[in-house]
Tab-separated table of C-alpha atoms and ligand atoms in Angstrom:
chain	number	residue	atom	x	y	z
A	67	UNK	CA	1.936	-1.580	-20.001
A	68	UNK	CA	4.710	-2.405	-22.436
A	69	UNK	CA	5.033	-5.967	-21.093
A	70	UNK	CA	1.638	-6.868	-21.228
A	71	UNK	CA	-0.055	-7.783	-24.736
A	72	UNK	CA	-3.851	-8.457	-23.602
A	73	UNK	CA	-6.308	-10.629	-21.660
A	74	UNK	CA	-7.349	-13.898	-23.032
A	75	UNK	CA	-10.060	-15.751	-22.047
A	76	UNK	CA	-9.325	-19.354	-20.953
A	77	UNK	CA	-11.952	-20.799	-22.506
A	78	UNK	CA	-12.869	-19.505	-26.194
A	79	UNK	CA	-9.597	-17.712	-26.654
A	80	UNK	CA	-11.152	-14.481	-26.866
A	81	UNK	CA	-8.613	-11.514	-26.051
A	82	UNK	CA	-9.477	-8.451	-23.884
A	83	UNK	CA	-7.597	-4.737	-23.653
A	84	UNK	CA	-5.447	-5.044	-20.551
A	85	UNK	CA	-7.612	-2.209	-18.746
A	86	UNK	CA	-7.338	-2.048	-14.921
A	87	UNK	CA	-11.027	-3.092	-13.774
A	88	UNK	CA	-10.827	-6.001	-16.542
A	89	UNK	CA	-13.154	-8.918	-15.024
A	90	UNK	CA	-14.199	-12.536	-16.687
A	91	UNK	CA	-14.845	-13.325	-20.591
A	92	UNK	CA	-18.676	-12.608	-22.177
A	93	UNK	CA	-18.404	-16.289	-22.191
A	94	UNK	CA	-18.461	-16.247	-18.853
A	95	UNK	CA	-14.599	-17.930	-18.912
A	96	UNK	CA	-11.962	-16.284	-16.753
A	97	UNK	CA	-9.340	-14.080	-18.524
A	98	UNK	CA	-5.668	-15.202	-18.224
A	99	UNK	CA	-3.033	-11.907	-18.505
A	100	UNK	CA	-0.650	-12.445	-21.602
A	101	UNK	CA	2.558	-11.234	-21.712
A	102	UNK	CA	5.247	-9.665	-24.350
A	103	UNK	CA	7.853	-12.295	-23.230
A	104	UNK	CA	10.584	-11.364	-26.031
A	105	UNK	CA	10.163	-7.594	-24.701
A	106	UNK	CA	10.114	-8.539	-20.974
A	107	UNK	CA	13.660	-10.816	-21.952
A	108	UNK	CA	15.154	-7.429	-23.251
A	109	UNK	CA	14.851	-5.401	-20.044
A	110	UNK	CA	15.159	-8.393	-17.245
A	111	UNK	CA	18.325	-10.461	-16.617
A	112	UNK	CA	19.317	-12.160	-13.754
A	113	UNK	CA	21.881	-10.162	-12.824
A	114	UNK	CA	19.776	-6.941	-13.054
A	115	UNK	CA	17.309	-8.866	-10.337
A	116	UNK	CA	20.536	-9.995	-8.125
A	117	UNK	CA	21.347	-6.116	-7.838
A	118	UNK	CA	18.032	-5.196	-6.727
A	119	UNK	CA	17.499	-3.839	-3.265
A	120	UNK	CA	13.601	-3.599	-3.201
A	121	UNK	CA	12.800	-7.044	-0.953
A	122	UNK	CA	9.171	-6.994	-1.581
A	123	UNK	CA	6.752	-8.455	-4.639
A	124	UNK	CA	7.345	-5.260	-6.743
A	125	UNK	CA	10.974	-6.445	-7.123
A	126	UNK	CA	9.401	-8.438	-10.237
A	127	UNK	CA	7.298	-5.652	-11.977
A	128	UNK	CA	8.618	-6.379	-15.075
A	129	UNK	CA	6.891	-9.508	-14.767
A	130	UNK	CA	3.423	-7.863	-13.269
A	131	UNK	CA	0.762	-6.252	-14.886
A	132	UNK	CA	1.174	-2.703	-13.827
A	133	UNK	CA	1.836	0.765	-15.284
A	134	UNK	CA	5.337	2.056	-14.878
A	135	UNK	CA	3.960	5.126	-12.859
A	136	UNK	CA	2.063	2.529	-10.310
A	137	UNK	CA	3.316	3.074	-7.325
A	138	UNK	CA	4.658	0.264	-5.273
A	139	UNK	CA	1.902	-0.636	-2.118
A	140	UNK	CA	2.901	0.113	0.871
A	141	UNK	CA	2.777	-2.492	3.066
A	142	UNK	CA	5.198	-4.713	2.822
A	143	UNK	CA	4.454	-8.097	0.893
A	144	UNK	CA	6.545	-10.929	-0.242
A	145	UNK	CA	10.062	-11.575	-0.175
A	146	UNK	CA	9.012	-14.390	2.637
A	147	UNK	CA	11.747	-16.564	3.634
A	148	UNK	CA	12.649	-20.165	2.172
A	149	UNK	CA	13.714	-22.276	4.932
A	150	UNK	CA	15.628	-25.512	4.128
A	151	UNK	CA	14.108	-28.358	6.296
A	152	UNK	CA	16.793	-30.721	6.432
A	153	UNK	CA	15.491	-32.623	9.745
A	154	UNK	CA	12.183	-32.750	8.176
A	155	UNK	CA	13.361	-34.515	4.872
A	156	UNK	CA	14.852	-37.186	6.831
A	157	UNK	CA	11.718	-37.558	8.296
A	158	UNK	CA	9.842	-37.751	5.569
A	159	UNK	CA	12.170	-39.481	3.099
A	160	UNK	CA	12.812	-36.531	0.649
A	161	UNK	CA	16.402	-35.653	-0.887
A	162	UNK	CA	15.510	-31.964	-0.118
A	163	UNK	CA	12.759	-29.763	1.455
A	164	UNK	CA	11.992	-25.605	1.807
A	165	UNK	CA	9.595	-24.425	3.504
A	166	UNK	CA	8.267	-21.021	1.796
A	167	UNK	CA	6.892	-19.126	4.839
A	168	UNK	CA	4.136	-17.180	3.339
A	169	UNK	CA	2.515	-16.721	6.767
A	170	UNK	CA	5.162	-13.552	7.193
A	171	UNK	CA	3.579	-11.516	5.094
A	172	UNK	CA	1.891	-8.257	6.764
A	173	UNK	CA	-1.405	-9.444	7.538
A	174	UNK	CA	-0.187	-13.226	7.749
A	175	UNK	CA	-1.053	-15.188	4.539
A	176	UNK	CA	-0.386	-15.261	0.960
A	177	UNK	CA	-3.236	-13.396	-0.089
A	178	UNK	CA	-1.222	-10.069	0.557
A	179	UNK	CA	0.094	-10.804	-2.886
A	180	UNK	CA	-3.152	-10.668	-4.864
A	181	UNK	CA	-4.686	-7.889	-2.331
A	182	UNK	CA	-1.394	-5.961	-3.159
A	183	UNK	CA	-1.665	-6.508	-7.213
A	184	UNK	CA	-5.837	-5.505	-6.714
A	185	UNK	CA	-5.087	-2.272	-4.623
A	186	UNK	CA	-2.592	-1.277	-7.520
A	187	UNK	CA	-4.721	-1.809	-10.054
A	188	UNK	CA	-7.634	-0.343	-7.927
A	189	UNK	CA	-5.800	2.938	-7.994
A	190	UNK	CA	-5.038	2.734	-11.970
A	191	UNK	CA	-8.607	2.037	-12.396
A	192	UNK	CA	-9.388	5.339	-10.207
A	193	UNK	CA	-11.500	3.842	-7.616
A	194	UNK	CA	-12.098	4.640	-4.029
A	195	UNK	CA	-13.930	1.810	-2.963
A	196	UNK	CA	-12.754	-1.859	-3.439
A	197	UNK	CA	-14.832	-4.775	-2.785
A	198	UNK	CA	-15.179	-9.029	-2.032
A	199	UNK	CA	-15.919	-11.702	-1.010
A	200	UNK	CA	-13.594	-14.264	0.708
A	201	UNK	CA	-13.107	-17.099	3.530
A	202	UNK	CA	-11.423	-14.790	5.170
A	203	UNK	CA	-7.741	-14.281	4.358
A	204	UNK	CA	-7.927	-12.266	1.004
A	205	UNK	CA	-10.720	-10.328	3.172
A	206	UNK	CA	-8.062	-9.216	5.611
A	207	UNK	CA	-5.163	-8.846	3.348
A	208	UNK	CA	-7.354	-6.583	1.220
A	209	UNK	CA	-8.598	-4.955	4.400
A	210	UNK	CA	-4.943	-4.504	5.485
A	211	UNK	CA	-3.650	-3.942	2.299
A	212	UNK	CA	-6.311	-1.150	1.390
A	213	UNK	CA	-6.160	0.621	4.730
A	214	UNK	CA	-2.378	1.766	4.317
A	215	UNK	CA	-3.100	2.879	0.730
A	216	UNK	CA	-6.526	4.691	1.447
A	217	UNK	CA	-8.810	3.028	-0.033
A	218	UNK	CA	-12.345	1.895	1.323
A	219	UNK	CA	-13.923	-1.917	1.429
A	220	UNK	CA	-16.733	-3.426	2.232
A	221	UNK	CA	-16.562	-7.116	2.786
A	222	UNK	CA	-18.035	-10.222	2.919
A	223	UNK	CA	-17.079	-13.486	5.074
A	224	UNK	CA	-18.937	-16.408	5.585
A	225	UNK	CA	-20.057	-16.511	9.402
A	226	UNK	CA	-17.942	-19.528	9.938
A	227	UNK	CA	-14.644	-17.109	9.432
A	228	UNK	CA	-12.547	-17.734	12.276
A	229	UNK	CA	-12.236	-14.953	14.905
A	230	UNK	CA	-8.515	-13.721	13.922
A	231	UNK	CA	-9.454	-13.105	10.800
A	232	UNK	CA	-12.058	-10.938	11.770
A	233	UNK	CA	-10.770	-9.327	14.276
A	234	UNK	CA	-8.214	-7.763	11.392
A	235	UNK	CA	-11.035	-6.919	9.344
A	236	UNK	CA	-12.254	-4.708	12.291
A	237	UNK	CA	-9.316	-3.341	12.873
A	238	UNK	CA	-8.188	-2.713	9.708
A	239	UNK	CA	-11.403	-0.388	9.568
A	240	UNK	CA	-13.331	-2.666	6.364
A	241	UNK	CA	-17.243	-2.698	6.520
A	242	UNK	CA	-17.702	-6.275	7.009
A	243	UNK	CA	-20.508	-8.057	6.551
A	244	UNK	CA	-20.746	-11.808	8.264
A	245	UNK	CA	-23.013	-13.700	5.632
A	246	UNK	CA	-25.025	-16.776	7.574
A	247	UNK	CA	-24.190	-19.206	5.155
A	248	UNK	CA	-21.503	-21.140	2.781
A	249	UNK	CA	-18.994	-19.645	0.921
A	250	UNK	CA	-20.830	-19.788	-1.837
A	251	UNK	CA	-23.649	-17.798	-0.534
A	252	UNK	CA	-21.381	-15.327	0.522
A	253	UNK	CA	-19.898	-14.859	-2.628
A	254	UNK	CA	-22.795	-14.788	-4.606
A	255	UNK	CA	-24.181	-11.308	-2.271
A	256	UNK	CA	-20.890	-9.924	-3.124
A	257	UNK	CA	-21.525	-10.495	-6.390
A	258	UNK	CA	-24.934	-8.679	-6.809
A	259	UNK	CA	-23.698	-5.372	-4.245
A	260	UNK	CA	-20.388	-5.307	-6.575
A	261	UNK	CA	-22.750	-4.960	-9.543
A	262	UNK	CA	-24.771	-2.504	-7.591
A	263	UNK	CA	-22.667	-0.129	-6.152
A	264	UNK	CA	-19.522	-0.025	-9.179
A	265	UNK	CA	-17.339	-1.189	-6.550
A	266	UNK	CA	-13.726	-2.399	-7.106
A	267	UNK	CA	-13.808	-6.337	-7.334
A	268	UNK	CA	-11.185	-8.169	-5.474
A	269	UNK	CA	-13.098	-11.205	-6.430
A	270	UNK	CA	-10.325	-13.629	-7.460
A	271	UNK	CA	-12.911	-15.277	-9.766
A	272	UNK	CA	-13.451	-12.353	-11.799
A	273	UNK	CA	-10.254	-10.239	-11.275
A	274	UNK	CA	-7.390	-11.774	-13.587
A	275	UNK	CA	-4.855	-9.624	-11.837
A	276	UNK	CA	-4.957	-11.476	-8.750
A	277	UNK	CA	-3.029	-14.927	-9.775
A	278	UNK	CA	-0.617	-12.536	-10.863
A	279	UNK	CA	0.101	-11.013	-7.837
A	280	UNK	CA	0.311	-14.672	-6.281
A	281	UNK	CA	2.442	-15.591	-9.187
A	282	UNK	CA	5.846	-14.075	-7.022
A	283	UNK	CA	5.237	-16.669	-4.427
A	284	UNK	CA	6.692	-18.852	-7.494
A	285	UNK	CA	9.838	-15.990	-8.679
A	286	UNK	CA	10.526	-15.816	-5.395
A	287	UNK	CA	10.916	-19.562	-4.881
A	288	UNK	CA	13.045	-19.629	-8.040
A	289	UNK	CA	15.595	-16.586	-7.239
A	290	UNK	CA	15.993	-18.352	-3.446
A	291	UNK	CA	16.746	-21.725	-5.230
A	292	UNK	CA	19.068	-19.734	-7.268
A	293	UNK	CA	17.122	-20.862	-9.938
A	294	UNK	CA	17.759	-24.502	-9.675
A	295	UNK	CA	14.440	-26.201	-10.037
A	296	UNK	CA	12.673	-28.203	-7.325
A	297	UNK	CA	11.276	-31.264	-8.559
A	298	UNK	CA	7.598	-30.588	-6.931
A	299	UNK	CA	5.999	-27.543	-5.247
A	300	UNK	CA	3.414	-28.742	-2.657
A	301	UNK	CA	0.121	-26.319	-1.832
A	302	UNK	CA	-3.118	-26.151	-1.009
A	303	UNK	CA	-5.927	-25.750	-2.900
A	304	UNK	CA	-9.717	-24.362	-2.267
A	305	UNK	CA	-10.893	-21.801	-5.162
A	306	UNK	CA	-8.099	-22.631	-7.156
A	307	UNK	CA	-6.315	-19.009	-7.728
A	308	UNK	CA	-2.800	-19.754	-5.963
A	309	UNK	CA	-2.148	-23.117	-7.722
A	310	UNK	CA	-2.830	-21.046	-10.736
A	311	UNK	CA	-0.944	-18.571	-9.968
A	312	UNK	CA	2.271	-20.725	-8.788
A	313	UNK	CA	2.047	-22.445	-12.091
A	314	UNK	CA	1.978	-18.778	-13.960
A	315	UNK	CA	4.800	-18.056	-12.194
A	316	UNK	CA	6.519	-21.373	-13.278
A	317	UNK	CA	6.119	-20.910	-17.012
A	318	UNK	CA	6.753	-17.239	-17.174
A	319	UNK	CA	10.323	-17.860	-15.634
A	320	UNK	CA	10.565	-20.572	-18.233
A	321	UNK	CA	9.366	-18.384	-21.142
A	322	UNK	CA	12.065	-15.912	-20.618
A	323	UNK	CA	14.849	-18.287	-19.945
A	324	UNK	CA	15.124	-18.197	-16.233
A	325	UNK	CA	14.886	-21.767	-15.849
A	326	UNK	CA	15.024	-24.868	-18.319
A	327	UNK	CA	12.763	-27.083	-16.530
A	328	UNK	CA	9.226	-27.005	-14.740
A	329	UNK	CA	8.152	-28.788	-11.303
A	330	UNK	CA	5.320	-30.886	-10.774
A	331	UNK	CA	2.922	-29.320	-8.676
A	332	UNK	CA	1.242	-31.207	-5.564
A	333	UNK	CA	-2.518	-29.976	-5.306
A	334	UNK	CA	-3.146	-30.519	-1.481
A	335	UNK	CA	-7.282	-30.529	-0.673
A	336	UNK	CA	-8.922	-31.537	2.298
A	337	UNK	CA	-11.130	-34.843	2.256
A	338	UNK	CA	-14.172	-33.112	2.789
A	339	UNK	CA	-13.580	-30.646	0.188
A	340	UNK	CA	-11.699	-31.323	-2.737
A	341	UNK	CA	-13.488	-30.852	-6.051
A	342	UNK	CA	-10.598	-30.081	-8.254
A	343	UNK	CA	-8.443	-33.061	-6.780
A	344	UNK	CA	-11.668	-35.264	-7.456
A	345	UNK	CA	-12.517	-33.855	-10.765
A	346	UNK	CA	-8.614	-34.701	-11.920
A	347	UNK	CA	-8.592	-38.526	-10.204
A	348	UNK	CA	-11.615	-39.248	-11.954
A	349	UNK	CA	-10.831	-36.977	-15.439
A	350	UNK	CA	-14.233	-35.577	-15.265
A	351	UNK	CA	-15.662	-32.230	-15.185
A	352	UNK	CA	-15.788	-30.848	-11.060
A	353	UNK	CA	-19.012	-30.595	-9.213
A	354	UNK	CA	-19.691	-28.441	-6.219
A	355	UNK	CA	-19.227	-30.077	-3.215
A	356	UNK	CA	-20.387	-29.948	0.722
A	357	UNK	CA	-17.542	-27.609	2.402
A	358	UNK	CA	-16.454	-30.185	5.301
A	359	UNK	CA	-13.412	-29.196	6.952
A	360	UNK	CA	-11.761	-27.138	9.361
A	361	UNK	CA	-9.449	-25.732	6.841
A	362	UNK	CA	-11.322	-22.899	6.699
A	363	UNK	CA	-9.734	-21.079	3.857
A	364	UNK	CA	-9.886	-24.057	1.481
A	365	UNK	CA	-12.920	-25.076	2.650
A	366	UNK	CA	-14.219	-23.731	-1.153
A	367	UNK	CA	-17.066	-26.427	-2.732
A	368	UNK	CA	-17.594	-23.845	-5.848
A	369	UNK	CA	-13.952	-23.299	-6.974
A	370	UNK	CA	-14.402	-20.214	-9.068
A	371	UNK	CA	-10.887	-20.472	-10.687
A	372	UNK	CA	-11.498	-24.432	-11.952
A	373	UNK	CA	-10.856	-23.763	-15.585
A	374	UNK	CA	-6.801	-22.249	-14.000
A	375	UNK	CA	-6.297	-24.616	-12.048
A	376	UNK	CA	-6.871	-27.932	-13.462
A	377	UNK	CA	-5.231	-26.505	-16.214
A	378	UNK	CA	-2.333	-25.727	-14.093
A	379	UNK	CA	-2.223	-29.463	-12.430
A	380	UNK	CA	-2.461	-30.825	-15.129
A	381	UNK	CA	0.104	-29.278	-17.661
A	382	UNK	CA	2.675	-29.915	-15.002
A	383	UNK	CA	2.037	-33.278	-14.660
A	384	UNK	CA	0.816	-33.127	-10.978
A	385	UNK	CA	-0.196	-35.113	-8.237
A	386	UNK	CA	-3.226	-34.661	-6.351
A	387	UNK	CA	-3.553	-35.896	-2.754
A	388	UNK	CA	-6.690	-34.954	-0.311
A	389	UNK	CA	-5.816	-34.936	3.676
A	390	UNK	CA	-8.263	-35.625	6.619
A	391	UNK	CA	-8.583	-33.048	9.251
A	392	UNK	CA	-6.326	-35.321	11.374
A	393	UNK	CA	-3.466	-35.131	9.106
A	394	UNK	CA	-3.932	-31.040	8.543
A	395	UNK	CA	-3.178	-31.147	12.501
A	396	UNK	CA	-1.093	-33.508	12.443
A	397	UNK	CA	0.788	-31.584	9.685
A	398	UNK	CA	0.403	-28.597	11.762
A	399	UNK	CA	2.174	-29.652	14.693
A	400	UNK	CA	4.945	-31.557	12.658
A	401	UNK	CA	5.853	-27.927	10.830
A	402	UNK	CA	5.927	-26.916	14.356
A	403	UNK	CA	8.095	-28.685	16.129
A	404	UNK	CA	10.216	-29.777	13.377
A	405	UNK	CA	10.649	-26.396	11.734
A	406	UNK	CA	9.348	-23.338	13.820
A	407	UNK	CA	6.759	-22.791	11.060
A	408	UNK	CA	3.232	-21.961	12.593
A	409	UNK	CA	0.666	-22.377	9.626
A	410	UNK	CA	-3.203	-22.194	10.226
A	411	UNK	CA	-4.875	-25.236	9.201
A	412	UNK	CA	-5.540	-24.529	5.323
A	413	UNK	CA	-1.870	-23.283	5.606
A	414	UNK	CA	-0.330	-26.381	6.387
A	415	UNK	CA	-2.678	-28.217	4.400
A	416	UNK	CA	0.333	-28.741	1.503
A	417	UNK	CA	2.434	-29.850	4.068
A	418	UNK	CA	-0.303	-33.033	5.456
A	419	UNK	CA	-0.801	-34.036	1.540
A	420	UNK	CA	3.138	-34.184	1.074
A	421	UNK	CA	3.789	-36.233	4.451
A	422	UNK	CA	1.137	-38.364	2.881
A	423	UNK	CA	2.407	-38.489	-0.250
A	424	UNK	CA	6.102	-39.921	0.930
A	425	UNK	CA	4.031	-42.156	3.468
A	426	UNK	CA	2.690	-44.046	0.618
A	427	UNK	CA	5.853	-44.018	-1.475
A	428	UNK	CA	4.463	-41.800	-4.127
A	429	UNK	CA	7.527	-39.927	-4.446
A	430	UNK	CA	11.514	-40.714	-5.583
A	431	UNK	CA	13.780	-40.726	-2.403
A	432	UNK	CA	16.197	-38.010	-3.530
A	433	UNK	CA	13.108	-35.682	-4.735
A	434	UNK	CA	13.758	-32.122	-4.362
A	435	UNK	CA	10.713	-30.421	-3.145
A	436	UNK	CA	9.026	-27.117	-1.689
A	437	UNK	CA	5.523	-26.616	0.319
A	438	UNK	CA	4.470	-23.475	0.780
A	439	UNK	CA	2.673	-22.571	3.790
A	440	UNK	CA	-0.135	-20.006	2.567
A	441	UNK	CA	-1.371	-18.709	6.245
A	442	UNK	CA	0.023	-18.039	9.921
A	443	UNK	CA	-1.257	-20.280	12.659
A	444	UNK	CA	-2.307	-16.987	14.974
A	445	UNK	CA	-5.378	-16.479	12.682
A	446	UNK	CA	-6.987	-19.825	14.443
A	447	UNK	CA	-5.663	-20.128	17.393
A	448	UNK	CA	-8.831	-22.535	19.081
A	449	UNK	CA	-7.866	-25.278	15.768
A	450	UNK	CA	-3.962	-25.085	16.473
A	451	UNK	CA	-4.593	-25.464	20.534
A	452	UNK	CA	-7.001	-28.635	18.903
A	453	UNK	CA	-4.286	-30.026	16.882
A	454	UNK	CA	-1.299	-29.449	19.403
A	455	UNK	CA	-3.146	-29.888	22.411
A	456	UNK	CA	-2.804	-27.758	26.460
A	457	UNK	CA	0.013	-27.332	28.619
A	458	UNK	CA	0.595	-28.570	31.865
A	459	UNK	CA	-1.145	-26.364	33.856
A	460	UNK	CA	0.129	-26.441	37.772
A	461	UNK	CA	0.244	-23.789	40.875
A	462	UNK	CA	3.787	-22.579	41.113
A	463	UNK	CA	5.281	-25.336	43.186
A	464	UNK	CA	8.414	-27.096	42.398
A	465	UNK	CA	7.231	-30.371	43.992
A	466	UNK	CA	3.769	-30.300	41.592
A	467	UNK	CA	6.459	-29.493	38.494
A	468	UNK	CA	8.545	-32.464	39.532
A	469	UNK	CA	5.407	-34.896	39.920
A	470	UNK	CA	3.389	-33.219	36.382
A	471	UNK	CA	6.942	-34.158	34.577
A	472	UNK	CA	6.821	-37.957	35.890
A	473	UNK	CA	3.171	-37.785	34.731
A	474	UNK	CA	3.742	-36.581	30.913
A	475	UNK	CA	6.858	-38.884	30.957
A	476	UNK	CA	8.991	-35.875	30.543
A	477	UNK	CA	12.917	-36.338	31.616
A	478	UNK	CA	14.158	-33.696	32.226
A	479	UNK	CA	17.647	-33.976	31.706
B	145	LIG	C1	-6.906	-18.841	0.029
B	145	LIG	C2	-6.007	-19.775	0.708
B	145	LIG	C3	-5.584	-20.968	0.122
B	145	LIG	C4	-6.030	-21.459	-1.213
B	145	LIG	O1	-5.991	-20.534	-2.253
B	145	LIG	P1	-7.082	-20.627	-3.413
B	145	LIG	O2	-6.739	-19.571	-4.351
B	145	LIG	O3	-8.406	-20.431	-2.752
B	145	LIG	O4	-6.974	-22.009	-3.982
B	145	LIG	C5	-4.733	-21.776	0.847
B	145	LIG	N1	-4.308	-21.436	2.068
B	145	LIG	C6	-4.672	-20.293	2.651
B	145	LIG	C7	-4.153	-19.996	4.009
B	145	LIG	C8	-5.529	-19.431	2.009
B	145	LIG	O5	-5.917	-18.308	2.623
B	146	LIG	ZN1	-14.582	-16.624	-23.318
């Protein structure tokens, strides 16, 4: 990889040959991917991207840490649309707001892009099998992701996983295995079959590839803005990888000259789970906490990629902000109706901490901002009927439609 100069770990500096199955630091630290930004400035321009037809992550492979010879995955990922949500910012208060759909992607969240990046590097590494743990979404986009290149996983969810998710786990053909327990237990079984077995790890906490394959959410953002730079990007957090990789994304396009400015990054956690927002309001080391939410894909009390991103919060200057379930569904149904967006509840999560956030006045009134949405509403279908509520459910008679109307104070004009 001539754009890639090594791993470094993020904790004692030490560096690491850029091989494919590279996984955390002796140390124990995580490994960040450093680039060869001068050489990566002599073979991308902007105008070179602009004339590029292929709509999917791989449009940015200069940027990504693959072999020329990798061949692009098939399904596919990225490329999901930035919708400008001018109702909404009314609403809310805001000079400007996109929505970054992320839900499109082919098995319906944003892990696509790290399953993507770990089934590429999978096949440089030569493997046949690939392996991890999850709360479900980077299970099914690696299922998904995996079956349409050939490879084989095995998989672990905590039991808790909601029933879309693993229904595409089944169908995508993974071995799954439903661990009764947290995340953390799950994870930590993973852990000890990976060792056993030599399997691939998909294991965002080990595998430094992965926030680089969710960097493009952030080059995407940037090419759709035309490269005019938002003044915050809103997500949500649980292990810690996406923030990370949004903010890798960030300072990459700024290292090569793309853009001459940085956002502040909103780190969205739920109340009853939100040990990075905590460990940044009080400035102290994190400590595990319970996993309390119905945010199931953020519901993370052992954030495995800490060290990334507090480090990424931080160095932009960010705002933390942790939601109650409440707001997540209230958030859910107000990207809903006000947008067309349907985000599960971690999804959306972004979303409830900026509403929040202009609700207490915590932002400028012309700020320019973006929330991604990291996961499609289908995936948990019993939390979004929850959050939005039941139809009007009546025998098909127009005199019962008239009276149900009068009843739900609908006027039907
Ligand atoms: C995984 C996930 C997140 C959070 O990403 P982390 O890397 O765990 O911080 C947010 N939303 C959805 C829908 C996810 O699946
Ligand atoms: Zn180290």
């Amino acid at each position: 990889m001539r754009n890639v100069k090594y791993g470094k770990c993020v904790r004692c500096g030490r560096t690491y040959e850029a091989k494919p199955d590279l996984t955390n630091c002796e140390c124990g630290g995580i490994l960040d991917i450093v680039y060869d930004y001068d050489y990566i400035k002599s073979v991308l321009t902007k105008e070179k991207l602009a004339a590029r037809k292929n709509y999917t992550m791989w449009r940015y492979r200069e940027l990504l840490p693959v072999e020329e010879t990798t061949p692009d995955t098939p399904l596919r990922v990225g490329w999901s649309p930035l919708y400008e949500a001018g109702r909404l910012a009314e609403q809310l208060g805001l000079g400007k707001l996109w929505i970054k759909d992320d839900g499109i992607n082919p098995t319906a969240s944003l892990k696509d892009r790290a399953s993507a990046m770990a089934v590429a590097k999978a096949g440089e590494a030569g493997a046949k099998v690939i392996a991890c743990s999850s709360t479900g979404n980077a299970a099914s986009s690696l299922a998904g992701n995996a079956a349409a290149a050939g490879f084989e996983t095995y998989i672990f969810v905590p039991s808790r996983a909601p029933k879309g998710k693993v229904a595409q786990l089944m169908t995508f053909g993974a071995h799954v295995i439903s661990v009764q327990g947290s995340y953390e237990d799950t994870f930590e079984l993973s852990k000890q079959a990976i060792d056993r077995w030599g399997w691939y790890n998909r294991n965002a906490a080990i595998n430094p590839y992965l926030s680089e394959g969710k960097k493009t959410v952030a080059l995407e953002i940037m090419e759709q803005l035309n490269w005019e730079v938002p003044d915050y990007i809103a997500i949500s957090v649980g292990d810690g990888c996406t923030i990370a990789g949004l903010w890798k994304g960030l300072k990459d396009l700024y290292a090569i000259g793309f853009i001459d400015r940085l956002p502040r990054l909103i780190s969205a956690q739920a109340e009853g789970c939100c040990p990075l927002n905590r460990a940044i309001e009080e400035n102290q080391p994190w400590h595990p906490m319970e996993e309390n939410t119905l945010a199931d894909s953020i519901a993370v009390g052992v954030p495995r990629n800490a060290d990334k991103a507090l480090m990424a919060i931080r160095e932009s200057n960010g705002l933390t902000v942790n939601v109650s379930d409440q707001e997540i569904m209230a958030a859910q149904k107000m990207l809903g109706s006000a947008c067309g967006v349907f985000g599960e509840p971690a999804g959306v999560t972004g979303a409830a901490g900026l509403k929040k956030l202009c609700e207490q006045g915590k932002l400028e009134k012309d700020a320019r901002v973006v929330s991604v949405v990291t996961g499609n509403g289908l995936k948990d279908v019993a939390n979004a009927i929850k959050a939005c509520g039941e139809p009007i459910s009546i025998p098909s008679d127009m005199n019962l439609l008239l009276k149900a109307f009068e009843e739900h104070g609908i006027e039907v004009e």
